[in-house]
PDB file of C-alpha atoms in Angstrom:
ATOM      1  CA  MET A   1     130.067   1.852 167.765  1.00  0.00           C
ATOM      2  CA  LEU A   2     132.476   1.137 165.863  1.00  0.00           C
ATOM      3  CA  GLN A   3     130.722  -2.714 166.246  1.00  0.00           C
ATOM      4  CA  ARG A   4     127.378  -1.288 165.529  1.00  0.00           C
ATOM      5  CA  GLN A   5     128.627   0.376 162.308  1.00  0.00           C
ATOM      6  CA  LEU A   6     130.522  -2.851 161.040  1.00  0.00           C
ATOM      7  CA  LYS A   7     127.188  -4.406 161.698  1.00  0.00           C
ATOM      8  CA  LYS A   8     125.488  -1.794 159.533  1.00  0.00           C
ATOM      9  CA  VAL A   9     127.521  -2.125 156.469  1.00  0.00           C
ATOM     10  CA  PRO A  10     127.071  -6.257 154.897  1.00  0.00           C
ATOM     11  CA  GLN A  11     122.892  -5.074 155.455  1.00  0.00           C
ATOM     12  CA  LEU A  12     123.796  -1.325 153.286  1.00  0.00           C
ATOM     13  CA  VAL A  13     125.938  -4.449 150.559  1.00  0.00           C
ATOM     14  CA  MET A  14     122.715  -6.749 150.549  1.00  0.00           C
ATOM     15  CA  ARG A  15     121.143  -4.000 149.750  1.00  0.00           C
ATOM     16  CA  THR A  16     122.950  -2.258 147.158  1.00  0.00           C
ATOM     17  CA  LEU A  17     123.535  -6.136 144.881  1.00  0.00           C
ATOM     18  CA  THR A  18     119.880  -6.559 145.541  1.00  0.00           C
ATOM     19  CA  LEU A  19     119.712  -3.050 143.530  1.00  0.00           C
ATOM     20  CA  VAL A  20     121.720  -4.176 140.675  1.00  0.00           C
ATOM     21  CA  SER A  21     120.063  -7.703 140.552  1.00  0.00           C
ATOM     22  CA  LEU A  22     117.298  -6.291 140.260  1.00  0.00           C
ATOM     23  CA  ARG A  23     118.384  -3.600 137.649  1.00  0.00           C
ATOM     24  CA  ARG A  24     119.767  -6.302 135.550  1.00  0.00           C
ATOM     25  CA  ARG A  25     116.736  -8.764 135.322  1.00  0.00           C
ATOM     26  CA  ARG A  26     114.465  -5.542 134.089  1.00  0.00           C
ATOM     27  CA  LYS A  27     117.694  -5.475 131.512  1.00  0.00           C
ATOM     28  CA  ARG A  28     116.959  -8.561 130.980  1.00  0.00           C
ATOM     29  CA  ARG A  29     112.456  -8.545 130.770  1.00  0.00           C
ATOM     30  CA  ARG A  30     113.331  -5.045 128.082  1.00  0.00           C
ATOM     31  CA  LYS A  31     115.450  -7.853 125.843  1.00  0.00           C
ATOM     32  CA  SER A  32     113.549 -10.964 126.397  1.00  0.00           C
ATOM     33  CA  TRP A  33     110.482  -8.420 124.514  1.00  0.00           C
ATOM     34  CA  LEU A  34     112.502  -7.779 121.442  1.00  0.00           C
ATOM     35  CA  ASN A  35     114.165 -11.843 121.573  1.00  0.00           C
ATOM     36  CA  SER A  36     112.264 -13.305 122.311  1.00  0.00           C
ATOM     37  CA  ASP A  37     109.541 -16.168 120.320  1.00  0.00           C
ATOM     38  CA  ARG A  38     106.161 -16.843 122.593  1.00  0.00           C
ATOM     39  CA  ASP A  39     103.222 -15.716 121.515  1.00  0.00           C
ATOM     40  CA  TYR A  40     101.916 -12.640 123.465  1.00  0.00           C
ATOM     41  CA  THR A  41      98.918 -12.081 124.963  1.00  0.00           C
ATOM     42  CA  TYR A  42      96.708  -9.124 123.792  1.00  0.00           C
ATOM     43  CA  SER A  43      96.751  -7.397 127.530  1.00  0.00           C
ATOM     44  CA  GLU A  44     100.386  -8.127 128.618  1.00  0.00           C
ATOM     45  CA  LEU A  45     100.869  -6.044 124.634  1.00  0.00           C
ATOM     46  CA  LEU A  46      98.420  -3.503 126.096  1.00  0.00           C
ATOM     47  CA  SER A  47      99.737  -3.066 129.372  1.00  0.00           C
ATOM     48  CA  ARG A  48     102.833  -2.427 127.983  1.00  0.00           C
ATOM     49  CA  ALA A  49     102.017  -0.669 125.868  1.00  0.00           C
ATOM     50  CA  PHE A  50     100.117   2.093 128.324  1.00  0.00           C
ATOM     51  CA  LYS A  51     102.763   0.896 130.970  1.00  0.00           C
ATOM     52  CA  THR A  52     105.210   2.446 127.879  1.00  0.00           C
ATOM     53  CA  LEU A  53     102.645   5.722 127.441  1.00  0.00           C
ATOM     54  CA  ARG A  54     103.451   6.330 131.087  1.00  0.00           C
ATOM     55  CA  GLN A  55     107.262   6.709 131.164  1.00  0.00           C
ATOM     56  CA  ASN A  56     107.221   8.277 128.773  1.00  0.00           C
ATOM     57  CA  ASN A  57     104.145  11.369 129.181  1.00  0.00           C
ATOM     58  CA  PRO A  58     103.465  11.805 132.911  1.00  0.00           C
ATOM     59  CA  GLU A  59     101.000  14.612 132.614  1.00  0.00           C
ATOM     60  CA  LEU A  60      98.588  11.925 130.887  1.00  0.00           C
ATOM     61  CA  ALA A  61      99.087   9.484 133.205  1.00  0.00           C
ATOM     62  CA  GLY A  62      96.898  11.892 136.068  1.00  0.00           C
ATOM     63  CA  GLU A  63      93.213  12.300 136.510  1.00  0.00           C
ATOM     64  CA  LYS A  64      91.639  14.061 133.980  1.00  0.00           C
ATOM     65  CA  LYS A  65      90.406  17.384 134.688  1.00  0.00           C
ATOM     66  CA  ARG A  66      86.575  17.825 135.671  1.00  0.00           C
ATOM     67  CA  TYR A  67      85.042  20.902 133.886  1.00  0.00           C
ATOM     68  CA  THR A  68      82.497  22.648 135.647  1.00  0.00           C
ATOM     69  CA  ILE A  69      81.360  26.068 135.511  1.00  0.00           C
ATOM     70  CA  VAL A  70      78.678  28.296 137.508  1.00  0.00           C
ATOM     71  CA  PRO A  71      74.844  27.618 137.883  1.00  0.00           C
ATOM     72  CA  PRO A  72      73.457  29.412 135.854  1.00  0.00           C
ATOM     73  CA  SER A  73      72.063  32.538 138.466  1.00  0.00           C
ATOM     74  CA  ILE A  74      67.706  32.637 137.339  1.00  0.00           C
ATOM     75  CA  HIS A  75      65.629  35.409 138.886  1.00  0.00           C
ATOM     76  CA  ARG A  76      62.048  36.340 137.440  1.00  0.00           C
ATOM     77  CA  GLU A  77      60.856  39.305 135.862  1.00  0.00           C
ATOM     78  CA  GLY A  78      57.429  39.704 136.046  1.00  0.00           C
ATOM     79  CA  ASN A  79      55.082  37.128 134.598  1.00  0.00           C
ATOM     80  CA  LYS A  80      56.414  36.672 131.401  1.00  0.00           C
ATOM     81  CA  LYS A  81      60.615  37.735 131.421  1.00  0.00           C
ATOM     82  CA  THR A  82      63.175  34.959 132.512  1.00  0.00           C
ATOM     83  CA  ILE A  83      66.811  36.903 133.960  1.00  0.00           C
ATOM     84  CA  PHE A  84      70.004  35.559 133.164  1.00  0.00           C
ATOM     85  CA  ALA A  85      72.511  37.261 134.927  1.00  0.00           C
ATOM     86  CA  ASN A  86      75.366  35.505 134.771  1.00  0.00           C
ATOM     87  CA  VAL A  87      75.033  34.798 131.144  1.00  0.00           C
ATOM     88  CA  ALA A  88      78.050  36.512 130.277  1.00  0.00           C
ATOM     89  CA  ASP A  89      80.949  35.356 133.154  1.00  0.00           C
ATOM     90  CA  ILE A  90      79.532  30.904 132.210  1.00  0.00           C
ATOM     91  CA  ALA A  91      80.195  32.119 128.015  1.00  0.00           C
ATOM     92  CA  LYS A  92      83.565  33.425 129.196  1.00  0.00           C
ATOM     93  CA  ARG A  93      84.180  30.349 131.478  1.00  0.00           C
ATOM     94  CA  MET A  94      83.421  28.141 128.616  1.00  0.00           C
ATOM     95  CA  HIS A  95      86.584  31.096 126.344  1.00  0.00           C
ATOM     96  CA  ARG A  96      82.725  31.247 123.903  1.00  0.00           C
ATOM     97  CA  ASN A  97      81.443  34.450 122.833  1.00  0.00           C
ATOM     98  CA  PRO A  98      77.671  35.643 124.540  1.00  0.00           C
ATOM     99  CA  GLU A  99      76.200  35.949 121.651  1.00  0.00           C
ATOM    100  CA  HIS A 100      77.072  32.174 120.306  1.00  0.00           C
ATOM    101  CA  VAL A 101      75.382  31.625 124.028  1.00  0.00           C
ATOM    102  CA  ILE A 102      72.663  33.665 123.980  1.00  0.00           C
ATOM    103  CA  GLN A 103      71.530  33.087 120.078  1.00  0.00           C
ATOM    104  CA  PHE A 104      72.346  28.927 120.673  1.00  0.00           C
ATOM    105  CA  LEU A 105      69.557  29.630 124.074  1.00  0.00           C
ATOM    106  CA  PHE A 106      66.949  31.799 122.265  1.00  0.00           C
ATOM    107  CA  ALA A 107      66.911  28.959 119.002  1.00  0.00           C
ATOM    108  CA  GLU A 108      66.704  26.307 121.859  1.00  0.00           C
ATOM    109  CA  LEU A 109      63.958  27.287 123.896  1.00  0.00           C
ATOM    110  CA  GLY A 110      62.731  29.071 121.243  1.00  0.00           C
ATOM    111  CA  THR A 111      61.795  32.392 122.205  1.00  0.00           C
ATOM    112  CA  SER A 112      63.454  35.641 121.767  1.00  0.00           C
ATOM    113  CA  GLY A 113      65.064  37.845 124.395  1.00  0.00           C
ATOM    114  CA  SER A 114      67.622  41.036 125.302  1.00  0.00           C
ATOM    115  CA  VAL A 115      71.284  41.731 126.950  1.00  0.00           C
ATOM    116  CA  ASP A 116      70.169  44.995 129.228  1.00  0.00           C
ATOM    117  CA  GLY A 117      73.576  47.509 130.708  1.00  0.00           C
ATOM    118  CA  ALA A 118      75.014  44.969 133.324  1.00  0.00           C
ATOM    119  CA  GLN A 119      75.319  42.407 130.822  1.00  0.00           C
ATOM    120  CA  ARG A 120      72.080  40.501 131.501  1.00  0.00           C
ATOM    121  CA  LEU A 121      70.200  38.198 129.466  1.00  0.00           C
ATOM    122  CA  ILE A 122      66.505  38.910 129.421  1.00  0.00           C
ATOM    123  CA  ILE A 123      64.327  36.071 128.341  1.00  0.00           C
ATOM    124  CA  LYS A 124      61.159  36.378 127.089  1.00  0.00           C
ATOM    125  CA  GLY A 125      58.555  33.445 128.562  1.00  0.00           C
ATOM    126  CA  ARG A 126      58.770  31.564 132.705  1.00  0.00           C
ATOM    127  CA  PHE A 127      61.673  29.129 132.236  1.00  0.00           C
ATOM    128  CA  GLN A 128      63.156  26.898 135.080  1.00  0.00           C
ATOM    129  CA  GLN A 129      67.164  26.965 136.209  1.00  0.00           C
ATOM    130  CA  LYS A 130      67.008  23.334 135.772  1.00  0.00           C
ATOM    131  CA  GLN A 131      65.535  24.711 131.509  1.00  0.00           C
ATOM    132  CA  ILE A 132      68.370  26.682 130.937  1.00  0.00           C
ATOM    133  CA  GLU A 133      71.176  24.210 132.673  1.00  0.00           C
ATOM    134  CA  ASN A 134      69.499  21.696 130.033  1.00  0.00           C
ATOM    135  CA  VAL A 135      70.252  24.175 127.529  1.00  0.00           C
ATOM    136  CA  LEU A 136      73.433  25.310 128.370  1.00  0.00           C
ATOM    137  CA  ARG A 137      74.112  21.270 129.006  1.00  0.00           C
ATOM    138  CA  HIS A 138      73.507  20.775 125.277  1.00  0.00           C
ATOM    139  CA  TYR A 139      75.066  23.340 124.504  1.00  0.00           C
ATOM    140  CA  ILE A 140      78.925  22.391 126.233  1.00  0.00           C
ATOM    141  CA  VAL A 141      78.215  18.746 124.675  1.00  0.00           C
ATOM    142  CA  ASP A 142      77.798  20.437 121.008  1.00  0.00           C
ATOM    143  CA  TYR A 143      80.131  23.432 120.931  1.00  0.00           C
ATOM    144  CA  VAL A 144      82.871  22.877 123.317  1.00  0.00           C
ATOM    145  CA  THR A 145      84.081  19.620 124.697  1.00  0.00           C
ATOM    146  CA  CYS A 146      86.247  18.039 122.553  1.00  0.00           C
ATOM    147  CA  LYS A 147      84.713  14.924 120.187  1.00  0.00           C
ATOM    148  CA  THR A 148      88.459  13.268 120.557  1.00  0.00           C
ATOM    149  CA  CYS A 149      89.983  12.982 123.702  1.00  0.00           C
ATOM    150  CA  LYS A 150      86.425  14.739 125.630  1.00  0.00           C
ATOM    151  CA  SER A 151      88.802  18.077 126.533  1.00  0.00           C
ATOM    152  CA  PRO A 152      86.747  21.557 127.712  1.00  0.00           C
ATOM    153  CA  ASP A 153      90.163  23.182 125.815  1.00  0.00           C
ATOM    154  CA  THR A 154      88.953  24.413 122.711  1.00  0.00           C
ATOM    155  CA  ILE A 155      88.894  26.991 120.192  1.00  0.00           C
ATOM    156  CA  LEU A 156      85.545  27.483 118.033  1.00  0.00           C
ATOM    157  CA  HIS A 157      86.071  30.118 115.347  1.00  0.00           C
ATOM    158  CA  LYS A 158      84.432  30.122 111.524  1.00  0.00           C
ATOM    159  CA  ASP A 159      85.711  29.506 108.093  1.00  0.00           C
ATOM    160  CA  ASN A 160      84.161  30.162 105.055  1.00  0.00           C
ATOM    161  CA  ARG A 161      80.194  30.312 106.897  1.00  0.00           C
ATOM    162  CA  LEU A 162      81.052  27.052 108.858  1.00  0.00           C
ATOM    163  CA  TYR A 163      82.290  26.731 112.425  1.00  0.00           C
ATOM    164  CA  PHE A 164      85.288  25.013 113.841  1.00  0.00           C
ATOM    165  CA  VAL A 165      86.102  23.468 117.353  1.00  0.00           C
ATOM    166  CA  GLN A 166      89.763  23.246 117.426  1.00  0.00           C
ATOM    167  CA  CYS A 167      91.337  21.059 121.026  1.00  0.00           C
ATOM    168  CA  GLU A 168      93.914  22.941 122.521  1.00  0.00           C
ATOM    169  CA  ALA A 169      95.057  19.559 124.213  1.00  0.00           C
ATOM    170  CA  CYS A 170      95.235  16.987 121.342  1.00  0.00           C
ATOM    171  CA  GLY A 171      94.967  19.075 117.906  1.00  0.00           C
ATOM    172  CA  SER A 172      91.472  17.449 116.153  1.00  0.00           C
ATOM    173  CA  SER A 173      89.807  20.193 114.888  1.00  0.00           C
ATOM    174  CA  ARG A 174      85.915  19.245 113.864  1.00  0.00           C
ATOM    175  CA  SER A 175      83.693  21.420 112.156  1.00  0.00           C
ATOM    176  CA  VAL A 176      79.682  21.806 114.129  1.00  0.00           C
ATOM    177  CA  THR A 177      76.760  22.618 112.829  1.00  0.00           C
ATOM    178  CA  ALA A 178      74.722  26.042 112.633  1.00  0.00           C
ATOM    179  CA  ILE A 179      72.557  26.931 114.977  1.00  0.00           C
ATOM    180  CA  LYS A 180      69.138  26.577 113.539  1.00  0.00           C
ATOM    181  CA  THR A 181      66.804  28.621 114.437  1.00  0.00           C
ATOM    182  CA  GLY A 182      62.639  27.195 114.391  1.00  0.00           C
ATOM    183  CA  PHE A 183      59.357  28.463 114.030  1.00  0.00           C
ATOM    184  CA  LYS A 184      58.334  31.691 115.322  1.00  0.00           C
ATOM    185  CA  ALA A 185      54.609  32.561 115.044  1.00  0.00           C
ATOM    186  CA  GLN A 186      55.118  35.808 114.392  1.00  0.00           C
ATOM    187  CA  THR A 187      53.412  38.277 116.558  1.00  0.00           C
ATOM    188  CA  LYS A 188      51.239  41.570 117.165  1.00  0.00           C
ATOM    189  CA  GLU A 189      54.967  43.464 117.947  1.00  0.00           C
ATOM    190  CA  ASP A 190      56.670  41.531 114.412  1.00  0.00           C
ATOM    191  CA  ARG A 191      54.040  42.866 112.789  1.00  0.00           C
ATOM    192  CA  ARG A 192      53.978  46.197 114.000  1.00  0.00           C
ATOM    193  CA  ALA A 193      57.869  45.978 113.607  1.00  0.00           C
ATOM    194  CA  ALA A 194      57.676  45.673 109.930  1.00  0.00           C
ATOM    195  CA  LYS A 195      55.006  47.782 109.109  1.00  0.00           C
ATOM    196  CA  ARG A 196      57.485  50.626 110.562  1.00  0.00           C
ATOM    197  CA  VAL A 197      59.857  50.336 108.247  1.00  0.00           C
TER     198      VAL A 197
END
């Protein structure tokens, strides 16, 4: 038993000596960057910068979070109406006001509609789920995603008639364009409503 332990002692001593020598080499390498006159390549400097960045900020080393939302729940009601059932849930997941999302949907689809008591959006016209998904994708690119760090953790706030998107991750802020409604043809219902007023 004692002989076995004595045989292990040289192995342990060798391991500690190699660890100590590795640490000394690393210290020399660190100092060599500062005291050296040689020209370093761009890739060496870049890899050193990223290595230092990862050491000082380990949360940046992880993979980027993938931003996903639930697909829109689209149903038809009759021939001329489309119901978007989970618009409030999608707006909540994007941290946006549902009225702003609805206004963007109406402007992009070139239609109008209303919200019923169950927080479902009733859109005038026949639309497929794919069309609504494309409009929501455009909304996320324009009004949700940070242009600097591509993070979805942003806040939309209004200041002096301008909308600003402020990123929670990197702190950057940018202004976004107001929602522009396209041409809307005047219908008989619109003319009747104007006469009543």
